[in-house]
PDB file of C-alpha atoms in Angstrom:
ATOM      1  CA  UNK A   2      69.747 155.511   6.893  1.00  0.00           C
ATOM      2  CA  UNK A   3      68.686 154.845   3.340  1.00  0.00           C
ATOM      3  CA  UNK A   4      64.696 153.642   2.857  1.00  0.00           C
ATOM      4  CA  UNK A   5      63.582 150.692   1.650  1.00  0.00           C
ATOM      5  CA  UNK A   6      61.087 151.106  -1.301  1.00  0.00           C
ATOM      6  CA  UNK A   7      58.358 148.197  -0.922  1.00  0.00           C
ATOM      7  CA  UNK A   8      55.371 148.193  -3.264  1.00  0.00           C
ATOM      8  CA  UNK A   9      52.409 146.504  -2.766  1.00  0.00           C
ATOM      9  CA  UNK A  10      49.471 146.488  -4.626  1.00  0.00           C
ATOM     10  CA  UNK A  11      47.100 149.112  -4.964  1.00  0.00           C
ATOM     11  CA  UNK A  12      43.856 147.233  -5.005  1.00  0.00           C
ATOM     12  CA  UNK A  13      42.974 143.664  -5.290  1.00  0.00           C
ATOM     13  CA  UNK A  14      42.678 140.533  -3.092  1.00  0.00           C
ATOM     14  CA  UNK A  15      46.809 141.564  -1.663  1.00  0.00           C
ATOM     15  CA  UNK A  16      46.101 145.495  -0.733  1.00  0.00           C
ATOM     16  CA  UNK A  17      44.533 144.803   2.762  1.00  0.00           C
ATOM     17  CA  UNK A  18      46.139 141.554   3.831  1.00  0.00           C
ATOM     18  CA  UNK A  19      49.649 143.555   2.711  1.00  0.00           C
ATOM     19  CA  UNK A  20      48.588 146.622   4.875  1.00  0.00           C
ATOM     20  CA  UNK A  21      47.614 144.376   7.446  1.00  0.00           C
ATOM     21  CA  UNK A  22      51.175 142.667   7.595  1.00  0.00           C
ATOM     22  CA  UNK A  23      52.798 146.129   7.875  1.00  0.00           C
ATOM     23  CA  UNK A  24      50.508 147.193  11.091  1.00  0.00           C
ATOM     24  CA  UNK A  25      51.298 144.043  12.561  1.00  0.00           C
ATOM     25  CA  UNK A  26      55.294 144.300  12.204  1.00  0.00           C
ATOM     26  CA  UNK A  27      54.565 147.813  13.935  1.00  0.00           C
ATOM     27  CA  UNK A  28      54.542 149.884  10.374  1.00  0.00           C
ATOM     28  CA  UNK A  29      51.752 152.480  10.158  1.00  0.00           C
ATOM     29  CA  UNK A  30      50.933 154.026   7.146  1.00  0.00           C
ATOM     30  CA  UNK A  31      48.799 156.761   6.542  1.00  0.00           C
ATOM     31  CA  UNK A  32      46.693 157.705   3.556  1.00  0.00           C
ATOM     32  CA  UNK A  33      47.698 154.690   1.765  1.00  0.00           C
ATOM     33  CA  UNK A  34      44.605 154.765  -0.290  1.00  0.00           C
ATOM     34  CA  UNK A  35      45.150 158.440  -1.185  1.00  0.00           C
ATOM     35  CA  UNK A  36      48.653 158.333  -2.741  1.00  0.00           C
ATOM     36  CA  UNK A  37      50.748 156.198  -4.776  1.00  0.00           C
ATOM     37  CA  UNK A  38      54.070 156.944  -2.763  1.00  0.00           C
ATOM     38  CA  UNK A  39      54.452 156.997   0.695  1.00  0.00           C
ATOM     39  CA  UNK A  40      56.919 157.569   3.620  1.00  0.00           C
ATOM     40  CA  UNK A  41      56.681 155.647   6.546  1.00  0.00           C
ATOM     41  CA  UNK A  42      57.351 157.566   9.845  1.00  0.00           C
ATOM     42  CA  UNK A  43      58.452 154.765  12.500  1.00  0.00           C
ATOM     43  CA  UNK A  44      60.526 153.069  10.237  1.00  0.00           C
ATOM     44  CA  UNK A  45      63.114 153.558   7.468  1.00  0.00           C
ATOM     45  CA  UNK A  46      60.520 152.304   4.664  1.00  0.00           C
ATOM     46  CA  UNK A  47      58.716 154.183   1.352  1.00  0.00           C
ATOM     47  CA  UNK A  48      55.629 152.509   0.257  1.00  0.00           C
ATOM     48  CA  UNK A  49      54.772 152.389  -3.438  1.00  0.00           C
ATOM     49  CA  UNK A  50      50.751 151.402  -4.329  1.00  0.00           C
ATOM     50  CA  UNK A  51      51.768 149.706  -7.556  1.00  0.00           C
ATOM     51  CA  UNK A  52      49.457 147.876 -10.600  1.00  0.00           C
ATOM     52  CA  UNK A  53      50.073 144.023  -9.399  1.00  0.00           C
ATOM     53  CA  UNK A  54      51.414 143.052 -13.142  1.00  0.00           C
ATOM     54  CA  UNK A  55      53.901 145.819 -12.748  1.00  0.00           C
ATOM     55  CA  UNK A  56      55.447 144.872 -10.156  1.00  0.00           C
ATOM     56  CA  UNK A  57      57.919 141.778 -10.831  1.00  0.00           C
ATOM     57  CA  UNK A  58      59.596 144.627 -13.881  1.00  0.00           C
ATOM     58  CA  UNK A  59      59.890 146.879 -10.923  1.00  0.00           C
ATOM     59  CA  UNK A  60      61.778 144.782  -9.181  1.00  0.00           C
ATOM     60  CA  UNK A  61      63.946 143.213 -11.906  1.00  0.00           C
ATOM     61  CA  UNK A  62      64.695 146.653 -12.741  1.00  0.00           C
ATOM     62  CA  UNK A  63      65.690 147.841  -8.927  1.00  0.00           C
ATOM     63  CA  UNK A  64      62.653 150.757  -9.352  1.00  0.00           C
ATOM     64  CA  UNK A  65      61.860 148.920  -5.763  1.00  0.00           C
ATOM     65  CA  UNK A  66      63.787 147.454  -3.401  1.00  0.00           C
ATOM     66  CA  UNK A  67      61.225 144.712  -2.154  1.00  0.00           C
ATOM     67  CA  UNK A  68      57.462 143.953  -2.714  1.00  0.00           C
ATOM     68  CA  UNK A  69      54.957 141.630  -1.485  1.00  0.00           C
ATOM     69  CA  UNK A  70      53.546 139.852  -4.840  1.00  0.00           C
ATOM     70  CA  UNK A  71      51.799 136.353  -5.526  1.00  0.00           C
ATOM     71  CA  UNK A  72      54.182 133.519  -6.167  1.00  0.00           C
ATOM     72  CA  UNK A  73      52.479 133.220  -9.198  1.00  0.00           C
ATOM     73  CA  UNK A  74      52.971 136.329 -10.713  1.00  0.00           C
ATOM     74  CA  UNK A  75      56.574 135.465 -10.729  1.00  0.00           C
ATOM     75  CA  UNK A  76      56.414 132.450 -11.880  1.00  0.00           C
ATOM     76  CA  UNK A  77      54.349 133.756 -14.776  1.00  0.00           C
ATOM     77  CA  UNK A  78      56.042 136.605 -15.438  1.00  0.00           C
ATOM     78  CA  UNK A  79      59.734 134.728 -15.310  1.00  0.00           C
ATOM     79  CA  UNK A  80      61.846 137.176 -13.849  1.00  0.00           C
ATOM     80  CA  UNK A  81      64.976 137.475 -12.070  1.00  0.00           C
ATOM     81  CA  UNK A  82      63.896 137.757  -8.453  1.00  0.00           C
ATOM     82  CA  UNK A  83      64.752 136.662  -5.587  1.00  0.00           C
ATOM     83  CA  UNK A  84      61.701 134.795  -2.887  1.00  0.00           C
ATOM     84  CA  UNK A  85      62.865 135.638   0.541  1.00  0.00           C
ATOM     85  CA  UNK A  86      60.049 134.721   2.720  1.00  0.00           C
ATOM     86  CA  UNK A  87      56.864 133.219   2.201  1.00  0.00           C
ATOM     87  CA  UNK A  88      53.721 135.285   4.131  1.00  0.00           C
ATOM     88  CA  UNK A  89      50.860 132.374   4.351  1.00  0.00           C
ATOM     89  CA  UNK A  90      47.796 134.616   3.121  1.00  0.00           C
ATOM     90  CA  UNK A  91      46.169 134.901  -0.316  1.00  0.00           C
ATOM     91  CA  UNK A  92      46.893 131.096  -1.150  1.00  0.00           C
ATOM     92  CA  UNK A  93      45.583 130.015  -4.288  1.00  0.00           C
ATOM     93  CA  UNK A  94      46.419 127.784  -7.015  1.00  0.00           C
ATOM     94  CA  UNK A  95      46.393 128.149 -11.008  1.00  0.00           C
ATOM     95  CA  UNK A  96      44.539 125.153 -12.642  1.00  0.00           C
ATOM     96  CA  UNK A  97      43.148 123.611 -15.407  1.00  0.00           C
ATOM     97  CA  UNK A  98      39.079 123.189 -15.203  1.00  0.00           C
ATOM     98  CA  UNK A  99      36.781 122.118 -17.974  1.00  0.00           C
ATOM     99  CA  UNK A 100      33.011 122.341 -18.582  1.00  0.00           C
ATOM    100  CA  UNK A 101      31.424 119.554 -15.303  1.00  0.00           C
ATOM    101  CA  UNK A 102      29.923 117.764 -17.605  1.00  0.00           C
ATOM    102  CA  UNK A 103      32.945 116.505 -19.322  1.00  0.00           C
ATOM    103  CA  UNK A 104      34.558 113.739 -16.610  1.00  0.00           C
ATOM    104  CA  UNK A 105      37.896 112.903 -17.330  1.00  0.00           C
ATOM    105  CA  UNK A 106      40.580 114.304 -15.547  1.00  0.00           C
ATOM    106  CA  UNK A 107      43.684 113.192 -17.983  1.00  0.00           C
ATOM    107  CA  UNK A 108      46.027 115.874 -19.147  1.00  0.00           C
ATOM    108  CA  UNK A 109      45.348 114.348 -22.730  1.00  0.00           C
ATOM    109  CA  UNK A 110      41.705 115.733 -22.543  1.00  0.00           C
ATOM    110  CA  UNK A 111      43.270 119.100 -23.757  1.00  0.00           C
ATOM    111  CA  UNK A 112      45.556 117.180 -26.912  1.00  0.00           C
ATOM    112  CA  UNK A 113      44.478 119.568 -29.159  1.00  0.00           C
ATOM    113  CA  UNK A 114      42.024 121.768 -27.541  1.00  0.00           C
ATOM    114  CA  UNK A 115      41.596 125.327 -27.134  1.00  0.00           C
ATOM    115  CA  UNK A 116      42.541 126.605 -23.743  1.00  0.00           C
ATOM    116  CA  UNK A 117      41.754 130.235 -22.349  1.00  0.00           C
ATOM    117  CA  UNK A 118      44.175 131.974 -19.948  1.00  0.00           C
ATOM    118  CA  UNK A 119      45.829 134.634 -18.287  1.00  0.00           C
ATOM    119  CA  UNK A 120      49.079 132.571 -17.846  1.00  0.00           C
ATOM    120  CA  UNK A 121      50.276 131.250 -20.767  1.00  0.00           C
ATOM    121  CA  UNK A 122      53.905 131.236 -19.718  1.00  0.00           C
ATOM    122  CA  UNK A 123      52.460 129.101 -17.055  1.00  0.00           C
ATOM    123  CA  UNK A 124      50.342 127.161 -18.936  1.00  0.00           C
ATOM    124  CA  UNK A 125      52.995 126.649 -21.824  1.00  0.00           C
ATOM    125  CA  UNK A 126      55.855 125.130 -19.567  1.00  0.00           C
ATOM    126  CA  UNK A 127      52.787 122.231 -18.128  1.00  0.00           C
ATOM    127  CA  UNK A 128      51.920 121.436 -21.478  1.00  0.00           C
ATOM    128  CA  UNK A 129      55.424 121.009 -22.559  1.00  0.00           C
ATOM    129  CA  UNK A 130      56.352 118.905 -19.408  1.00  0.00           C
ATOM    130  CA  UNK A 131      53.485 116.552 -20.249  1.00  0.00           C
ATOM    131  CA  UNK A 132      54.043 116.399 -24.166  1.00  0.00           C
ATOM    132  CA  UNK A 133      50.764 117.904 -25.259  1.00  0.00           C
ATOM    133  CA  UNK A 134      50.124 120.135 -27.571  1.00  0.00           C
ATOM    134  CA  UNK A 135      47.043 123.050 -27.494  1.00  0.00           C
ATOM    135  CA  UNK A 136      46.075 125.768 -28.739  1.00  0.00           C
ATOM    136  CA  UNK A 137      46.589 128.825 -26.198  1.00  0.00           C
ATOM    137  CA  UNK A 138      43.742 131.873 -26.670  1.00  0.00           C
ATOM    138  CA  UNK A 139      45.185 134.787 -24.019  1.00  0.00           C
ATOM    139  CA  UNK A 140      42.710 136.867 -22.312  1.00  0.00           C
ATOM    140  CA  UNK A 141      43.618 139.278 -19.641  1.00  0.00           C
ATOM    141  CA  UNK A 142      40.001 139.034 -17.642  1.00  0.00           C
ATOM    142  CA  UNK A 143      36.820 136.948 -17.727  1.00  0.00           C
ATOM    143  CA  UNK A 144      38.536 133.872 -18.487  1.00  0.00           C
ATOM    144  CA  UNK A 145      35.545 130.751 -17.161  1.00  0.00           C
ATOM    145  CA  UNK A 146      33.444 132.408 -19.713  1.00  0.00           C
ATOM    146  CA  UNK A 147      35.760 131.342 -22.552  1.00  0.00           C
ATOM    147  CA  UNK A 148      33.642 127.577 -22.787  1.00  0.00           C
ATOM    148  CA  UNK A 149      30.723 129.003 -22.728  1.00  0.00           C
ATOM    149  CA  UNK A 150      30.430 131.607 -25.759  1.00  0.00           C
ATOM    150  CA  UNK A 151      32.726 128.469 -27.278  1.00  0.00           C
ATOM    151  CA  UNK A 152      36.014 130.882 -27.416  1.00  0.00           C
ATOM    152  CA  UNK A 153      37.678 127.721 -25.773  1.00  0.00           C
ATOM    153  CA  UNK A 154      37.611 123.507 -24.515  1.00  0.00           C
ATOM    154  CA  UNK A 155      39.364 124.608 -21.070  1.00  0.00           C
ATOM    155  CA  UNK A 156      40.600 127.254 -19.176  1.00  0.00           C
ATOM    156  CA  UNK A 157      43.993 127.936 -16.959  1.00  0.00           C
ATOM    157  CA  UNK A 158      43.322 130.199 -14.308  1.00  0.00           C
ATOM    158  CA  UNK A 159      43.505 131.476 -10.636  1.00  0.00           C
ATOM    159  CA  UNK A 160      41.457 129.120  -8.147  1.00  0.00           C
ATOM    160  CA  UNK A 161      40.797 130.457  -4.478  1.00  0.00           C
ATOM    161  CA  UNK A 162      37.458 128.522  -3.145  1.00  0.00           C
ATOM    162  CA  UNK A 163      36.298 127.280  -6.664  1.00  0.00           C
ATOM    163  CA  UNK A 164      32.852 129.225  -6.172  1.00  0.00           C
ATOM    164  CA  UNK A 165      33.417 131.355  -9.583  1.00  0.00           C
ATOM    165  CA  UNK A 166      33.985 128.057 -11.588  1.00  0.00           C
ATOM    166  CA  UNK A 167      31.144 126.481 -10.183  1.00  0.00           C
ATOM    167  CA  UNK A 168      29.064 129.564 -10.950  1.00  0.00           C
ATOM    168  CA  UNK A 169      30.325 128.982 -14.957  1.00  0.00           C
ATOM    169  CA  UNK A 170      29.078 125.770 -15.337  1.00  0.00           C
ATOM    170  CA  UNK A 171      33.481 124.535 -14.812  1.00  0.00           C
ATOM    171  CA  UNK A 172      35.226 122.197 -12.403  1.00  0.00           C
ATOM    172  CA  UNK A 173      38.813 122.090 -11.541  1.00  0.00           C
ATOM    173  CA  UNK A 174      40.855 119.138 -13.066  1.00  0.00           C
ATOM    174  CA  UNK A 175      44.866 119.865 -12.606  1.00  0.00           C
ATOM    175  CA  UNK A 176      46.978 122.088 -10.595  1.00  0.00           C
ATOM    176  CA  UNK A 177      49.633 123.723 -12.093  1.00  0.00           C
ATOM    177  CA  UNK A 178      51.170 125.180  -9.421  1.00  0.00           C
ATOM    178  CA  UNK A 179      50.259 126.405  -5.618  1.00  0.00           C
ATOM    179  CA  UNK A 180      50.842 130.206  -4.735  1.00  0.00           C
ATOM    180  CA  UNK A 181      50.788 132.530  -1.775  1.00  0.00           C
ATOM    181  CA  UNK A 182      51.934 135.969  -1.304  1.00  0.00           C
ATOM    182  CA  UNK A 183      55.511 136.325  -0.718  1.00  0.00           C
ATOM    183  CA  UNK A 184      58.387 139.042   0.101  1.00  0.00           C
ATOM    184  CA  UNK A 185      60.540 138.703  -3.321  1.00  0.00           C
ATOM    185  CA  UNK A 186      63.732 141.498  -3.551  1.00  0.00           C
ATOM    186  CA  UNK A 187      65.413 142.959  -6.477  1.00  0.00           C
ATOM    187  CA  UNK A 188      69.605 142.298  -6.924  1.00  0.00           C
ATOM    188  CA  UNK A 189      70.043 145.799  -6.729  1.00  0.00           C
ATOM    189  CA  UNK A 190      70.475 146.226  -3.050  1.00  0.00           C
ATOM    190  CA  UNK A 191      73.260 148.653  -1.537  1.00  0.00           C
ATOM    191  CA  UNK A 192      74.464 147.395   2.149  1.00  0.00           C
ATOM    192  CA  UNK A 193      72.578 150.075   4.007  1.00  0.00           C
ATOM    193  CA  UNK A 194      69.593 148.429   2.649  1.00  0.00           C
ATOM    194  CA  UNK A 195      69.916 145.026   3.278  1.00  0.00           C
ATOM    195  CA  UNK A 196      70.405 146.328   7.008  1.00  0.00           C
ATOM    196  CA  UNK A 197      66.585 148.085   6.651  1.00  0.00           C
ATOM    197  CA  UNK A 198      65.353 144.842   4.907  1.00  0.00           C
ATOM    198  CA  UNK A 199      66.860 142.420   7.541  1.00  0.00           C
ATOM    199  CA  UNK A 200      65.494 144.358  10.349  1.00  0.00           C
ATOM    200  CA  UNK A 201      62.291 144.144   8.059  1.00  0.00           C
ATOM    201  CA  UNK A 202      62.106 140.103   7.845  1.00  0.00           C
ATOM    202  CA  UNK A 203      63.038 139.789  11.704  1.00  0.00           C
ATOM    203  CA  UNK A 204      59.778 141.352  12.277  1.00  0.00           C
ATOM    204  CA  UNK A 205      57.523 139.398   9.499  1.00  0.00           C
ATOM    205  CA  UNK A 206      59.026 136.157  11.207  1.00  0.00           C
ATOM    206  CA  UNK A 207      58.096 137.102  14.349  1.00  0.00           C
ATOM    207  CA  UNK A 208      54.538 137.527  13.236  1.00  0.00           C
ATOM    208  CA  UNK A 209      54.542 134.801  11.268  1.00  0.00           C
ATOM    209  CA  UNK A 210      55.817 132.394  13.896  1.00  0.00           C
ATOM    210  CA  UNK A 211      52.705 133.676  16.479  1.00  0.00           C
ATOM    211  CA  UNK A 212      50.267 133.272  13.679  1.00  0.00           C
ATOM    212  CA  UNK A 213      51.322 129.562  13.321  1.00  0.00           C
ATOM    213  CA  UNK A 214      51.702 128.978  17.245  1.00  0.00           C
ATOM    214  CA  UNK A 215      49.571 128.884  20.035  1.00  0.00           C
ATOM    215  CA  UNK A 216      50.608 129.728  23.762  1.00  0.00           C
ATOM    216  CA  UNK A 217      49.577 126.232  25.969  1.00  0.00           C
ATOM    217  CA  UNK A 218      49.193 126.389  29.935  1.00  0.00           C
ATOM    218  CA  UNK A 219      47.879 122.595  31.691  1.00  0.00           C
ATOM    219  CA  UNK A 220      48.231 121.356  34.996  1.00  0.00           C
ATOM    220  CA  UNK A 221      49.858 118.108  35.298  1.00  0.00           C
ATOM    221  CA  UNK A 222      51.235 115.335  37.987  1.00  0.00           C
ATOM    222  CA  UNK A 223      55.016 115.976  38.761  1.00  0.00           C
ATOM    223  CA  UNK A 224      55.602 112.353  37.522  1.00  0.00           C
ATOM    224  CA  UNK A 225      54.635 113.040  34.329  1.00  0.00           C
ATOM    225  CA  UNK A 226      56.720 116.438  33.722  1.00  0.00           C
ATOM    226  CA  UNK A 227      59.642 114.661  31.367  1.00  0.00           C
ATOM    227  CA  UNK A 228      57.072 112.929  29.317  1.00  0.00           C
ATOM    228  CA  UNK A 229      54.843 115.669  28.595  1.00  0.00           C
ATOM    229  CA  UNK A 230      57.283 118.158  28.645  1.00  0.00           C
ATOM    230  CA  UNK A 231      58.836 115.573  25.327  1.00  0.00           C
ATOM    231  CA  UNK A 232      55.617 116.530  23.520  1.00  0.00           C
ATOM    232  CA  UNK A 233      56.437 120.016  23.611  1.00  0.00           C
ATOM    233  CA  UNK A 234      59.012 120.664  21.143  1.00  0.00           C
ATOM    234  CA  UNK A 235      58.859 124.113  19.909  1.00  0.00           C
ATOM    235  CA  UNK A 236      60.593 126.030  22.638  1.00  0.00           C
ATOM    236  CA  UNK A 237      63.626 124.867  24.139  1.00  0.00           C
ATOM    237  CA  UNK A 238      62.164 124.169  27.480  1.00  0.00           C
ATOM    238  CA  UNK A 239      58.440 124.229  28.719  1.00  0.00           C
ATOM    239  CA  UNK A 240      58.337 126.431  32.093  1.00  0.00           C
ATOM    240  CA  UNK A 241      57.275 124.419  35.106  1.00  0.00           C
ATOM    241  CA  UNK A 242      55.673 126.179  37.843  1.00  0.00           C
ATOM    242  CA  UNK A 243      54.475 123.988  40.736  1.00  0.00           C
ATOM    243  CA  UNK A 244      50.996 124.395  42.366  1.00  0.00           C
ATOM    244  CA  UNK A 245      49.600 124.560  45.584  1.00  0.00           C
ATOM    245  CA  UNK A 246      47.744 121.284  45.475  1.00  0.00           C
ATOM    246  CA  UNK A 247      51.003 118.685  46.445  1.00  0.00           C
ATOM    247  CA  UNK A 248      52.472 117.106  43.591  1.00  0.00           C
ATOM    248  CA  UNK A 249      51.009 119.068  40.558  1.00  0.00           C
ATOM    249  CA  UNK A 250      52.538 121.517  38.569  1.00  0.00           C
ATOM    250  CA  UNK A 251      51.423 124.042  36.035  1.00  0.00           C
ATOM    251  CA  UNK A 252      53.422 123.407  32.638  1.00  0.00           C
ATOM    252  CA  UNK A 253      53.691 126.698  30.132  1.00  0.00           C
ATOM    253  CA  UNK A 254      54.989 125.793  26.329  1.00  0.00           C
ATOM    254  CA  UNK A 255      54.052 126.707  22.871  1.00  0.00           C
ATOM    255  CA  UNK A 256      52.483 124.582  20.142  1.00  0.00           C
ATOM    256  CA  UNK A 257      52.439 124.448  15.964  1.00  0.00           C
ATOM    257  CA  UNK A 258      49.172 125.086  15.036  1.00  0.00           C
ATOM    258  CA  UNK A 259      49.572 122.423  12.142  1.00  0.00           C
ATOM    259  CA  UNK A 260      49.925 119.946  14.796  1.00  0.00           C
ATOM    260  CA  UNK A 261      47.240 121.385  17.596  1.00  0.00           C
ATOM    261  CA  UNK A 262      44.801 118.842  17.641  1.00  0.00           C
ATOM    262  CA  UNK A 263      47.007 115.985  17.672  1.00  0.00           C
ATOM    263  CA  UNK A 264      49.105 117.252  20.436  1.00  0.00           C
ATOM    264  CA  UNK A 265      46.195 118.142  22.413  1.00  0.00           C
ATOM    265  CA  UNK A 266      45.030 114.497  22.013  1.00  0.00           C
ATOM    266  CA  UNK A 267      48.791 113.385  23.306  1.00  0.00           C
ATOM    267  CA  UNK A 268      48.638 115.442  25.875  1.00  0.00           C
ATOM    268  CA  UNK A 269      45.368 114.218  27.472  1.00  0.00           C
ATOM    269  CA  UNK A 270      46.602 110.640  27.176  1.00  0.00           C
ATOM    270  CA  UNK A 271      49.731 111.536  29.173  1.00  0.00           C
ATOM    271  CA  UNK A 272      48.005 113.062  32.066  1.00  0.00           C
ATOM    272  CA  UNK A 273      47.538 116.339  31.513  1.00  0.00           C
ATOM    273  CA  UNK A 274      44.811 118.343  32.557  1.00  0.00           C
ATOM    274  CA  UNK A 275      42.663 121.889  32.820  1.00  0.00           C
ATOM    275  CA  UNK A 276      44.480 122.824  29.331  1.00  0.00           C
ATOM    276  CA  UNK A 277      44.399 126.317  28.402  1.00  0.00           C
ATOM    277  CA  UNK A 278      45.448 127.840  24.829  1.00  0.00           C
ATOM    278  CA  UNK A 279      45.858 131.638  24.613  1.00  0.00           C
ATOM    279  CA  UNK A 280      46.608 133.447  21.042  1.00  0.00           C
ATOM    280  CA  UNK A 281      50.055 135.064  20.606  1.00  0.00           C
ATOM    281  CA  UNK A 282      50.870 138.688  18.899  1.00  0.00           C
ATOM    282  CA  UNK A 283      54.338 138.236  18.351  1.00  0.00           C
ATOM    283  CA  UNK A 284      57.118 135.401  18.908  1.00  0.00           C
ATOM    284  CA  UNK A 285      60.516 136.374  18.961  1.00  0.00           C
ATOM    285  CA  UNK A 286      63.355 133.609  18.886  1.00  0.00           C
TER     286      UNK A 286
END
């Protein structure tokens, strides 16, 4: 069976969060750290420890098969590739921010202005959407520092927690676009490997579906089985076990994390009681 040729990046805020996605879909690489090409032995995968701004030509040009990049990269670097799944870690955003002092947050604050980036692709389609017009200094690293040696009004950057602005005397204004990590795929794929990479995405979604559930046990009154078990949506039937003590029963179902605290609440109102919630490592559907 052919491999599939993934590359990830070889340092940087994706390398362990990437490495940690592989373990958990039952991939274990060795000496990742060691070598810039390596071959997986459980499963039909070759790993490739690539710069992060190479990547999206890589995979335009079918070099690799599949790689796990930020959404913004691609947007940035406007290529033709294909998002497949979206992984949930290493969310940030790219924004606008401007000295604190300054207090407006209008998108006409930067008419004119000079505004420091490493995405001016990005930066250049806002400013066009919004009719304004600026004057776009690129810089590869360092950007918040721009407004303070007076390179530039502004910057467009990467935002995580906001910390490093904050540390530069900057606050955040607009938000050009939200990003997380994300398996993207070339067009160049022969059969054999769309087999690999489909066996490949069954596994990410079942880690990704435990991630965002939790496993719920309670203990409820037999009259209020159909009610709760409404509240309970994510499998296709809770299992209902009944208890020793006469007319209980012990009610097993999975919940969306998004929604935990509200259904929790729901569920207490209904009846239910002695509520349990255990982690799950992987949910297959």
């Amino acid at each position: 069976m052919s491999k599939l040729k993934i590359a990830i990046q070889k340092s940087g805020r994706l390398y362990e969060d990437s490495l940690q996605l592989l373990k958990d879909c039952g991939i274990f690489v060795n000496n990742g750290k060691d070598q810039l090409k390596v071959s997986v032995e459980n499963f039909p995968m070759e790993i490739m420890y690539l710069r992060n701004s190479d990547i999206p030509q890589y995979l335009e040009d079918g070099v690799v098969d599949v790689a796990i990049v930020g959404e913004n990269l691609l947007v940035e670097k406007q290529k033709n590739i294909e998002i497949i799944q979206k992984l949930g870690f290493s969310k940030c955003r790219v924004s606008l921010a401007i000295p604190k002092e300054i207090e407006t947050d209008d998108i006409n604050y930067f008419q004119g202005k000079k505004i420091a980036t490493s995405y001016p692709n990005t930066l250049k389609s806002f400013l066009q959407k919004n009719n304004v017009s600026a004057d776009i200094h690129i810089i590869s690293g360092s950007v918040e520092i721009a407004p303070n040696i007076g390179l530039a009004d502004g910057i467009c950057d990467i935002v995580s927690s906001g910390s490093t602005l904050f540390k530069n005397g900057l606050r955040e204004t607009l938000t050009l676009l939200k990003s997380e990590a994300v398996l993207a795929k070339t067009s160049e794929l022969t059969n054999e490997k769309k087999v690999v990479l489909e066996k490949f995405l069954f596994r990410i979604q079942a880690v990704l579906r435990a991630k965002n559930s939790k496993y719920i046990l309670m203990n409820v009154p037999n009259e209020k089985i159909s009610e709760i078990s409404n509240v309970l949506p994510v499998l296709k039937s809770p299992t209902v076990i009944p208890l020793a003590e006469k007319n209980w029963s012990s009610i097993h179902s999975v919940i969306d994390e998004e929604r935990f605290w509200e259904v929790i609440d729901e569920l207490k109102e209904k009846g239910a009681q002695d509520i349990l919630i255990i982690p799950i490592d992987k949910m297959v559907i």
